[in-house]
Every structure is written in C-alpha cells, then in structure tokens.
Short mmCIF file of C-alpha atoms in Angstrom, two decimals:
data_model
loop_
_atom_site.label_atom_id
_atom_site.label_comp_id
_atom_site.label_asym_id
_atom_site.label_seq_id
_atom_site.Cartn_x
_atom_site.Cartn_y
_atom_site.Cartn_z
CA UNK A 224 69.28 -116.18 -21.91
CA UNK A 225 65.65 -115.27 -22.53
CA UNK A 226 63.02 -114.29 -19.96
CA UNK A 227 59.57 -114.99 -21.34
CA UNK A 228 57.89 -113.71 -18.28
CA UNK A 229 60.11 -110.54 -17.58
CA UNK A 230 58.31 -107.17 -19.27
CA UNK A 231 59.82 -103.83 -19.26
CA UNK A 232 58.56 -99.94 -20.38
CA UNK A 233 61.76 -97.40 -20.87
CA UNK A 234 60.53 -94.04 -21.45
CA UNK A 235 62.50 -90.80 -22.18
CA UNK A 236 61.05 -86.98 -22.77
CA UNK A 237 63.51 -84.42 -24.47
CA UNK A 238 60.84 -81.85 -25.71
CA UNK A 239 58.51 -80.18 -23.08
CA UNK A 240 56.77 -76.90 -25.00
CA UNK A 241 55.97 -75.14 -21.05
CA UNK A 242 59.44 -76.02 -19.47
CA UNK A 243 62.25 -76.67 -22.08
CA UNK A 244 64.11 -79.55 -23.63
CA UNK A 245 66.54 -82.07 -22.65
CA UNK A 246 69.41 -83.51 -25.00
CA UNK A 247 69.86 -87.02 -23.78
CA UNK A 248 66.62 -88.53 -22.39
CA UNK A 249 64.80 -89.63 -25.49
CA UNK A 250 68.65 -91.37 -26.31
CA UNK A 251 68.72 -92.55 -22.62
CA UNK A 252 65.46 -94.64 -22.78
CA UNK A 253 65.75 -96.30 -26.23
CA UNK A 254 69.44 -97.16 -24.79
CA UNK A 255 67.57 -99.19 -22.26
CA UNK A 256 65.58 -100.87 -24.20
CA UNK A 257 68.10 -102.12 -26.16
CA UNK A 258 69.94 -103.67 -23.37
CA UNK A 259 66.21 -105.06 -22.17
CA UNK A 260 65.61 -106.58 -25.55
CA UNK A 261 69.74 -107.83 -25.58
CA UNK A 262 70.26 -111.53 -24.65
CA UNK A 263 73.08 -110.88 -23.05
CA UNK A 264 71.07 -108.09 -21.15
CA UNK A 265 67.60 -108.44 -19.92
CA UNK A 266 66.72 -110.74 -22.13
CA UNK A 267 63.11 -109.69 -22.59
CA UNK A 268 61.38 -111.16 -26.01
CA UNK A 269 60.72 -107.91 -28.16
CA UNK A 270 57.17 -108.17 -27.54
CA UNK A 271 57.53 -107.36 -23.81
CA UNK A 272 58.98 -104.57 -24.10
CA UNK A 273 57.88 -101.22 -24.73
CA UNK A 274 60.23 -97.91 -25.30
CA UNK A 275 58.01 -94.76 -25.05
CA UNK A 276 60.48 -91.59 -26.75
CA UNK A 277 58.57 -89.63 -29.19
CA UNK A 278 60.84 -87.94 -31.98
CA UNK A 279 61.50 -83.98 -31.36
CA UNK A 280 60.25 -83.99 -35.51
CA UNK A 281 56.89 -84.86 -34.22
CA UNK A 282 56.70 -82.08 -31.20
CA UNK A 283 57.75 -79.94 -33.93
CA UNK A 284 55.52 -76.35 -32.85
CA UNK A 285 53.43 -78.07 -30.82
CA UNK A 286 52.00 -76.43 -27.91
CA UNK A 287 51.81 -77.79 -24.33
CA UNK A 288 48.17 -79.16 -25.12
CA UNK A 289 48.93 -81.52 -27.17
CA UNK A 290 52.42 -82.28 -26.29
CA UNK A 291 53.08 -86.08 -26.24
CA UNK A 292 53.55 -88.53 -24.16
CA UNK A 293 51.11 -88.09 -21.51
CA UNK A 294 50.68 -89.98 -18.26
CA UNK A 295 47.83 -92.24 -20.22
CA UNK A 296 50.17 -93.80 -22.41
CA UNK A 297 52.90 -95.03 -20.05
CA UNK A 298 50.38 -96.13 -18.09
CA UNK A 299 48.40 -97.78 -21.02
CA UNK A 300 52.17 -99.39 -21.87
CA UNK A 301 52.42 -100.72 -18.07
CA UNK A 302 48.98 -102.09 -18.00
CA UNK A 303 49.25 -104.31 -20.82
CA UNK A 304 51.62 -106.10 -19.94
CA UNK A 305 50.16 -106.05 -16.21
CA UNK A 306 47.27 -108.24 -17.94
CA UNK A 307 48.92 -110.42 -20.04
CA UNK A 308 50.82 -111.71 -16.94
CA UNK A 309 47.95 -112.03 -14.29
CA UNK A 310 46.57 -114.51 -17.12
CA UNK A 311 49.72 -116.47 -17.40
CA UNK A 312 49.71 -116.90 -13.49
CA UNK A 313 46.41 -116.89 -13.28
CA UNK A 314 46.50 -120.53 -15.27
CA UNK A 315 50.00 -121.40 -13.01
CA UNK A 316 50.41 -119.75 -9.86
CA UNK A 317 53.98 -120.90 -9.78
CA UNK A 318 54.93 -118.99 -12.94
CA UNK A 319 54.59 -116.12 -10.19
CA UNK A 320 58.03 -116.59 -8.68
CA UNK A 321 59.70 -116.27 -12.40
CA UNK A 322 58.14 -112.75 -13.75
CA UNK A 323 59.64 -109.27 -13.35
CA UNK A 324 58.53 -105.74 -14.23
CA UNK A 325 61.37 -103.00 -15.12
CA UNK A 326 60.48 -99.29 -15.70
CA UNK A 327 62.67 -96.82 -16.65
CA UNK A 328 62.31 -93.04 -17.14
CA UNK A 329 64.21 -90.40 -18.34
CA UNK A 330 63.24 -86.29 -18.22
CA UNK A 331 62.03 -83.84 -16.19
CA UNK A 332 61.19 -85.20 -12.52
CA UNK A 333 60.24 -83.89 -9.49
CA UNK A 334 59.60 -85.58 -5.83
CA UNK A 335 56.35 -85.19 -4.20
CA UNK A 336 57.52 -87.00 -1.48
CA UNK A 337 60.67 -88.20 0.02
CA UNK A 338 60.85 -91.28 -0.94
CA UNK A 339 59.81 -90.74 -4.61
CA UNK A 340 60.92 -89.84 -8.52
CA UNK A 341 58.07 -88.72 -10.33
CA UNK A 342 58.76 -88.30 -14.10
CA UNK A 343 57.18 -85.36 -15.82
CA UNK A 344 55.17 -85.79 -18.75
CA UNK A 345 55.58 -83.57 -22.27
CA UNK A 346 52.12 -81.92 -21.38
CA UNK A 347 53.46 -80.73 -17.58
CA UNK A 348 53.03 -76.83 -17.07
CA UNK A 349 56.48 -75.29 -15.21
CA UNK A 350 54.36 -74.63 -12.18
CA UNK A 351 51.49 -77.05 -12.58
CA UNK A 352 52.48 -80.61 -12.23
CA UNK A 353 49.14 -81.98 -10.49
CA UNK A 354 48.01 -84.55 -13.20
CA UNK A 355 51.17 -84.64 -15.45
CA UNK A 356 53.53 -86.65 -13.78
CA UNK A 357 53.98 -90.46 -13.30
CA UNK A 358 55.17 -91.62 -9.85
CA UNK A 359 57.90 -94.48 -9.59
CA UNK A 360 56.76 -94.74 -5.84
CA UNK A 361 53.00 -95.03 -6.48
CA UNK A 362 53.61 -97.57 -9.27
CA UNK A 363 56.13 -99.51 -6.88
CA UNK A 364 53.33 -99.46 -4.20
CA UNK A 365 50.79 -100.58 -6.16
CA UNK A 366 52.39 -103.49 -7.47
CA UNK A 367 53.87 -104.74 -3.71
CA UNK A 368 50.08 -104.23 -3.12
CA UNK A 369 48.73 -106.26 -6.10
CA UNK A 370 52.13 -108.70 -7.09
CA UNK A 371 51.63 -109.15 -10.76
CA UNK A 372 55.27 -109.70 -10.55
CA UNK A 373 57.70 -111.69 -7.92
CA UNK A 374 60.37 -108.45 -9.05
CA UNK A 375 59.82 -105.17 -9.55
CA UNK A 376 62.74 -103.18 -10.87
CA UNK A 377 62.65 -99.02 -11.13
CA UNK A 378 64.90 -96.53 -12.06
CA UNK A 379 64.09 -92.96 -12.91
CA UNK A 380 67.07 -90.70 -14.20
CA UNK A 381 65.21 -87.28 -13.61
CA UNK A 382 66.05 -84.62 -10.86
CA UNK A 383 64.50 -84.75 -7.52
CA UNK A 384 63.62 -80.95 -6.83
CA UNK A 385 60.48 -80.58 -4.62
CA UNK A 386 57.74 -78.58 -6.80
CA UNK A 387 56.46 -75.51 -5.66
CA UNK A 388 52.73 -75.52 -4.09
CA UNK A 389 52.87 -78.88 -4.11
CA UNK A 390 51.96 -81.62 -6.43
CA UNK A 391 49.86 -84.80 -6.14
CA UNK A 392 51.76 -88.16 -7.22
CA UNK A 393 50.15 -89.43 -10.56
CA UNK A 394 48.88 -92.96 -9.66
CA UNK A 395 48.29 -95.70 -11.42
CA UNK A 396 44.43 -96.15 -12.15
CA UNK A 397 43.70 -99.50 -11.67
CA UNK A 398 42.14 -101.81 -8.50
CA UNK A 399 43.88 -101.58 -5.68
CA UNK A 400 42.60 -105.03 -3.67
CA UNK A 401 45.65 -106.89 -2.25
CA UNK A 402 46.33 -110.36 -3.02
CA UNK A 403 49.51 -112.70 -2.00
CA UNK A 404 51.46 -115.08 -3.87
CA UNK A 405 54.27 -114.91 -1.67
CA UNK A 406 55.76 -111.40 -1.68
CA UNK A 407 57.77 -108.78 -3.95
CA UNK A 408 61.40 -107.94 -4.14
CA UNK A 409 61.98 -104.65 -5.00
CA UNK A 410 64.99 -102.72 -6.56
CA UNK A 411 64.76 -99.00 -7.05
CA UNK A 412 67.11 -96.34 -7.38
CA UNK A 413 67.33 -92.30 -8.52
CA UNK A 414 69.46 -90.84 -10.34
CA UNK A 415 70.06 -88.35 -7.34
CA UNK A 416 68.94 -87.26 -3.86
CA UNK A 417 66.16 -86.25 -2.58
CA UNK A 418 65.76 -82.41 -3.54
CA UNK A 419 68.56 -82.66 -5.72
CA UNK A 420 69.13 -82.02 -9.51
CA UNK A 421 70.43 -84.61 -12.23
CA UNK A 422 73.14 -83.19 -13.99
CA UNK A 423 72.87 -83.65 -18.41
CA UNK A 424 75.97 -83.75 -20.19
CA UNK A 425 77.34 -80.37 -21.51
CA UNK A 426 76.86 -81.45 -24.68
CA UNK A 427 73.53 -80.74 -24.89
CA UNK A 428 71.04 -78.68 -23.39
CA UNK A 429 69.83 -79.09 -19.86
CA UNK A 430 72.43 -78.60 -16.62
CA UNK A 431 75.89 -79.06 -17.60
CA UNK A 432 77.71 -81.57 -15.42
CA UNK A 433 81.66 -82.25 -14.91
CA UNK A 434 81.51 -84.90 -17.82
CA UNK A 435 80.59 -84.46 -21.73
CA UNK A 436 80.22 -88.12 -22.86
CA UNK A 437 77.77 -86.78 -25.32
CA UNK A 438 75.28 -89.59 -25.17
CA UNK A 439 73.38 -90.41 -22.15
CA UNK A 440 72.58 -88.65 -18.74
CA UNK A 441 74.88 -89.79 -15.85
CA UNK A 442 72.82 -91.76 -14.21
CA UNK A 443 72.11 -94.27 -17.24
CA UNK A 444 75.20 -94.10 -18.57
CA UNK A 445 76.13 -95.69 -14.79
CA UNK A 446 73.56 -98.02 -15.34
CA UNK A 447 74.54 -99.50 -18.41
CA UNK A 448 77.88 -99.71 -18.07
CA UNK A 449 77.16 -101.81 -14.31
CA UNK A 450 74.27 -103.51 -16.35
CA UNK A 451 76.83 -104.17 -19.58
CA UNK A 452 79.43 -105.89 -17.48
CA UNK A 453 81.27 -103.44 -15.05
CA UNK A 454 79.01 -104.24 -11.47
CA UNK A 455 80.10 -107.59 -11.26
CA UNK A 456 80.38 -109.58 -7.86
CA UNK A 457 84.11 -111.06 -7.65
CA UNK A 458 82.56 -113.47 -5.25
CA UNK A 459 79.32 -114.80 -7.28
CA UNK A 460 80.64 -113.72 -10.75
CA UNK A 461 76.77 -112.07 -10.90
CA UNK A 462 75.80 -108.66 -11.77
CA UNK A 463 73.20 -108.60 -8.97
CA UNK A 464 71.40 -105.29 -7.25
CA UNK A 465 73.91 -104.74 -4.51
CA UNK A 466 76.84 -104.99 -6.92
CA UNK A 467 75.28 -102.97 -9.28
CA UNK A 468 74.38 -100.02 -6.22
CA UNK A 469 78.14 -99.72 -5.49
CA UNK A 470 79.26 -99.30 -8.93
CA UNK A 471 76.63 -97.12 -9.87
CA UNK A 472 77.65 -94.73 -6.64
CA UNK A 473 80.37 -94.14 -7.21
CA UNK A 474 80.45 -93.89 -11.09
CA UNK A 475 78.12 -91.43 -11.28
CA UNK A 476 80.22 -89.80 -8.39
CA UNK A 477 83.16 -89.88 -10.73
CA UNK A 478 81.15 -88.82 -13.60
CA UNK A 479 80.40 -85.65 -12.22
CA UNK A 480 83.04 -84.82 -10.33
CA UNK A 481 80.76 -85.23 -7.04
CA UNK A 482 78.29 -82.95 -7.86
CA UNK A 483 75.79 -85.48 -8.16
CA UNK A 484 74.72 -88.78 -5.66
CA UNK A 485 72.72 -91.58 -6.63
CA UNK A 486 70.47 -93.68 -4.72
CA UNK A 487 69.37 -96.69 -5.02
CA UNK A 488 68.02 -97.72 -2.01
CA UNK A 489 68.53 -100.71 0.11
CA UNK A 490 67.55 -103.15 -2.69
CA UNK A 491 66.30 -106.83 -2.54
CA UNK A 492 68.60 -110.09 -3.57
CA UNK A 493 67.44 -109.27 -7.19
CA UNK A 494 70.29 -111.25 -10.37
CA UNK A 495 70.52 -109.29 -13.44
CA UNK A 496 73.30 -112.08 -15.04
CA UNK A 497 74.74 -114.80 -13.65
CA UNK A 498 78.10 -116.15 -14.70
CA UNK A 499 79.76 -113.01 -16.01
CA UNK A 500 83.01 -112.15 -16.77
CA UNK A 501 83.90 -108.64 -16.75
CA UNK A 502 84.24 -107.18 -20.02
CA UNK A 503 87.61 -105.62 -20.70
CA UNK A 504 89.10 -103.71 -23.32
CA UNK A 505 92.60 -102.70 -25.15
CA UNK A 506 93.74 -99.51 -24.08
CA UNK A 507 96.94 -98.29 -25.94
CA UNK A 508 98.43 -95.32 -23.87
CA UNK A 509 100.65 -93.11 -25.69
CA UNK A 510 102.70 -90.95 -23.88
CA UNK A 511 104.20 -87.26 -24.71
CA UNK A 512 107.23 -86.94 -27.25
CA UNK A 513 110.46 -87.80 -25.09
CA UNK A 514 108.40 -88.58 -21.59
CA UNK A 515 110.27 -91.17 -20.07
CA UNK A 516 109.72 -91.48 -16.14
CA UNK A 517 107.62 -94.01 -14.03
CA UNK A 518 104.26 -93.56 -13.85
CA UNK A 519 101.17 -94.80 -12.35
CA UNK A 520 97.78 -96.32 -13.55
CA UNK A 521 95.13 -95.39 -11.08
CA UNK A 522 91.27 -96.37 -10.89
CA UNK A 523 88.28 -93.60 -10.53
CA UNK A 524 88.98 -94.09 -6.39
CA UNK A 525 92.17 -93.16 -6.80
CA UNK A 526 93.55 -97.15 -6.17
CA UNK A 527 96.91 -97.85 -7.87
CA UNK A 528 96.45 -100.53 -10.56
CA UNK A 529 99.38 -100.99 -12.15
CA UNK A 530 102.70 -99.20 -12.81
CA UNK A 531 105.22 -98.80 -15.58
CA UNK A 532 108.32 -97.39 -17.12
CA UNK A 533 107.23 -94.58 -19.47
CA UNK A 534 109.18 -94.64 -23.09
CA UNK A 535 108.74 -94.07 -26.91
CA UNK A 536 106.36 -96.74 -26.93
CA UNK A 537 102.25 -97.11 -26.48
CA UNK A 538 101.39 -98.92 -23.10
CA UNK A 539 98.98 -101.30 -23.58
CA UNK A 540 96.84 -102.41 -20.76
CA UNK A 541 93.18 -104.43 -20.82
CA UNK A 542 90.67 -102.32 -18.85
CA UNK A 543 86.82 -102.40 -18.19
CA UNK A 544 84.70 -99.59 -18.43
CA UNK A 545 85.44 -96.86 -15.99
CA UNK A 546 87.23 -94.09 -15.32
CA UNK A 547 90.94 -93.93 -14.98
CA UNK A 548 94.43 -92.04 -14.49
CA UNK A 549 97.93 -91.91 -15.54
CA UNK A 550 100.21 -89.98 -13.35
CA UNK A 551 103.63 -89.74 -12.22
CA UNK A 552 105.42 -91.89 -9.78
CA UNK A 553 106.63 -89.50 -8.08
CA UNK A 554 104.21 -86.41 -6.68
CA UNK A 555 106.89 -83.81 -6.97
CA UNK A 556 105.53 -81.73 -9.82
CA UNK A 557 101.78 -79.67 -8.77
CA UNK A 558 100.73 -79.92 -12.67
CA UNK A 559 100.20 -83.27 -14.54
CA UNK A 560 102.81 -83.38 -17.67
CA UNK A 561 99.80 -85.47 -19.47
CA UNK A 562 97.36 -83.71 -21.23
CA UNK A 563 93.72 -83.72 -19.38
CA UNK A 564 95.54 -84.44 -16.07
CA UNK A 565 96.29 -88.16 -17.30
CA UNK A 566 92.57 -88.64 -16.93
CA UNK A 567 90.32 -91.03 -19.83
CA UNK A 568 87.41 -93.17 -20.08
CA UNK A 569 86.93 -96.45 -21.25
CA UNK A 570 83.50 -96.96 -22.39
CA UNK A 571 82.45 -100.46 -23.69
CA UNK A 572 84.94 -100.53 -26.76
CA UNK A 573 88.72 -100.52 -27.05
CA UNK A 574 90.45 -97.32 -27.21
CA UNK A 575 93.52 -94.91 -27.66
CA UNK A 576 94.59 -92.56 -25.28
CA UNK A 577 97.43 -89.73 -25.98
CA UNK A 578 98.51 -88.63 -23.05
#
C-alpha cells in the first residue's frame, strides 16, 4: 500500500575522525530506508524519502573539519519535505489527517536532557558537542508546535550518555509560530535509557554486546524485525505502536542478554500495517548423533512452545523471527547436551539449526 503523503529521513554515521567509528550504523539507516521505500513496509514513494549514510571511502583521511554529514544536511533533508507538505495541505486542509514524518538515526548520541536522543554528527569533537548534534526531542517539539504532519514517528538507535559540561540540543532552524489543524500523535522510542549506552554487535567495532548478528545495532535490528512482521496484534492483526513497544522490549532484552533496555515511550494509537499475518519460517532442527530424549521448544521468555520426541531425524517446525531454545524435558542435567545451549535465531528467512 502506498502513502503519498508519508515522508521519511534515515540517517546513519559510522566514521567520526575526533571520536571513532561505528560498524553498523551507516548499514542500520539504509536498512530503514529500505523498509520505508518497501510496499509492504512504509510504503513511502522513493521520492519521499531520504537516507543520509555517507560511504567510509569518502571520509577516507579526512579530518574532523570537514567530516560529513553535518547537522545542515539532515536538517536541509527534513525541511524539504516539511515544505512540500505545508503546500499540499495548504491547498486541502484535510490532507492533514493523512501525512506522517519518520526520522531515524543511527551513531553516536548523547542526551542533553532526559527526555531526549540527540544524534551526533561526523564533525562532533569528543568533548565538544554544542552545535554538532541533532535533537530527536527538539525536532519532535517543533513539529507538535507547527503540525506539518497529523504523525510524527522517531527513533534514534544511539546511546544515551549525558555529555560532560553540558551540551545545547541542536534545534531545528525554522519559525516556530504555532498553528492547529487538530493535533499530533507522536511515537518515539530510544534505543536505550536515559544515561545508558547502546550496545554494537561484536562483530564490528564499537561496544560489544551479548549478540553478533553481524548486521545491524540491536535496537534496529528489533525494529525491523517488529516492523517486518514479528509485532503483530493477535487481536487487530495490525502491527501498530503499542504492539510494536512490547516486541521491541523485550527483543532487544533478549538480544543482549539484558544488558541493554529500550524505550519507547508511551506512544500514540499510531498503524504501521493493517491486516498482517505473521511471517513464519521453516526451521529444520537437527539434533546430535544418537540424541534421542524429549525435549522442549521454548520462546526468548522462556514460554514452552512445543515439545517433541528427539530421534535420527531433523525436526521441522514454522517459526517467526525471534529468538528461541531447544532443551531437555527433563532439567536433570546442569549443562545443555546441544551445542550453544540449544539457543538460535530465526531472522526473516528459513533456516537450519544443528543442535
């Protein structure tokens, strides 16, 4: 389903010359605008959306002066499309109630207040953030202030750590005169708590976490896979915002082991899909040479699924994305028999697991 009047700017920052690189962010934000651009996603026309994630080729030796991007062109990003929807409703007030504005950043963040992710830019200094940062919360006030949009949707998979000294919120720089055409709903969530880290996968540089998908930071990686098809409401058959808060809680809980919370707080009656069917895949569990005992299939909290009588051949169960374990019936034994504790993945695609 397309959304002509839904926009959205995905940015990601892996190289920063004054404070060190990240491995996934750059992936993490062209990732989202894929699923933006998808029309079984977002379903933003490619024109509205805009994926800011320079190429580490390009930041090749460069110093922090003329590291790229910089607050001015995520803002620059934003405020086009700001524009080209104030004329559409200027024309139709009523197109009002069907537009919707989703930002997503990925990199080094900080919090300059409680209730804020502020994403660094490449050009930030390790002690000097004052006018190299965008803030989610600033750009989330402004438009509840100004409603270009009826939706605003924010997510910002950075850490949370409170800067030393201080640092002033980057703002948007554009008029700030309130107007009303009825209100905005809001959804907006961090990747962790306030004054809290985001873990990276140990597959690449940044803080190593308790999983090594290789691919995305925890936090997006949640988001996707809620966003994909995994947050669905049994009751609507909708991926909507409160569905998609559980399921990203606690998968990014299970992720990393617990190490890491994510917020997204108290969000509006906001529908990403309607009319969705989980999305499940063939998992073919193979168990050791001459294993045969009962065993268990449990979820990522711990819920028994499904059971079975272990023997020479695969078990083959349809799953949806998460996290999941195969353990004995019976709890006598303090080590697992199955290799990684029983524990695997399933990631959007079908898979094989040798226990």
């Amino acid at each position: 389903m397309r959304n002509p009047l839904h926009y959205g700017v995905a940015v990601g920052i892996n190289v920063y010359p004054a404070i060190g690189r990240l491995a996934h962010a750059r992936r993490d934000a062209r990732a989202f605008g894929r699923w933006l651009r998808d029309a079984d996603g977002g379903g933003l026309p490619k024109a509205n959306v805009k994926v800011i994630a320079v190429t580490d080729r390009s930041m090749r030796g460069k110093q922090r002066a003329n590291a790229k991007p910089i607050a001015k062109q995520v803002f620059e990003a934003i405020d086009q499309f700001r524009l080209d929807v104030d004329a559409k409703i200027d024309n139709d007030p009523e197109l009002f109630h069907q537009t919707r504005l989703y930002l997503f950043v990925s990199g080094h963040g900080i919090a300059p207040q409680a209730g804020d992710a502020a994403l660094l830019m490449a050009d930030a200094g390790s002690n000097d953030y004052q006018d190299n940062n965008v803030s989610c919360r600033e750009l989330i006030d402004y438009f509840e202030l100004r409603q270009y949009f009826r939706e605003l949707v924010v997510f910002a998979d950075c850490c949370r750590t409170i800067p030393g000294g201080g640092a002033t919120p980057g703002r948007p720089p554009w008029n700030r005169t309130p107007r009303n055409y009825g209100g905005v709903l809001k959804v907006w969530g961090w990747a962790t708590e306030f004054a809290d880290v985001a873990l990276e996968p140990s597959s690449g540089g940044g803080t190593s976490g308790a999983s090594d998908d290789g691919r995305h930071g925890h936090f997006t990686k949640a988001l996707l896979e809620g966003l994909g098809g995994a947050a669905v409401d049994e009751a609507t058959r909708e991926i909507n915002a409160m569905a998609l808060r559980a399921f990203v809680k606690r998968r990014v809980e299970e992720l990393t082991g617990g190490r890491q919370k994510s917020k997204i707080v108290d969000p509006d009656p906001v529908v990403f899909r309607a009319g969705v069917t989980a999305r499940k895949h063939r998992v073919k569990i193979a168990f050791p040479a001459g294993y045969t005992s009962k065993v268990v299939l449990e979820d990522g909290a711990h819920e028994a699924l499904d059971r079975h009588e272990a023997n020479a051949k695969p078990w083959v169960v349809e799953l949806p994305d998460g996290l999941y374990r195969v353990r004995p019936e019976r709890r006598g034994a303090s080590a697992s028999p199955f290799h990684n504790g029983g524990i695997f993945d399933v990631e959007g695609r079908d898979l094989d697991v040798q226990l």
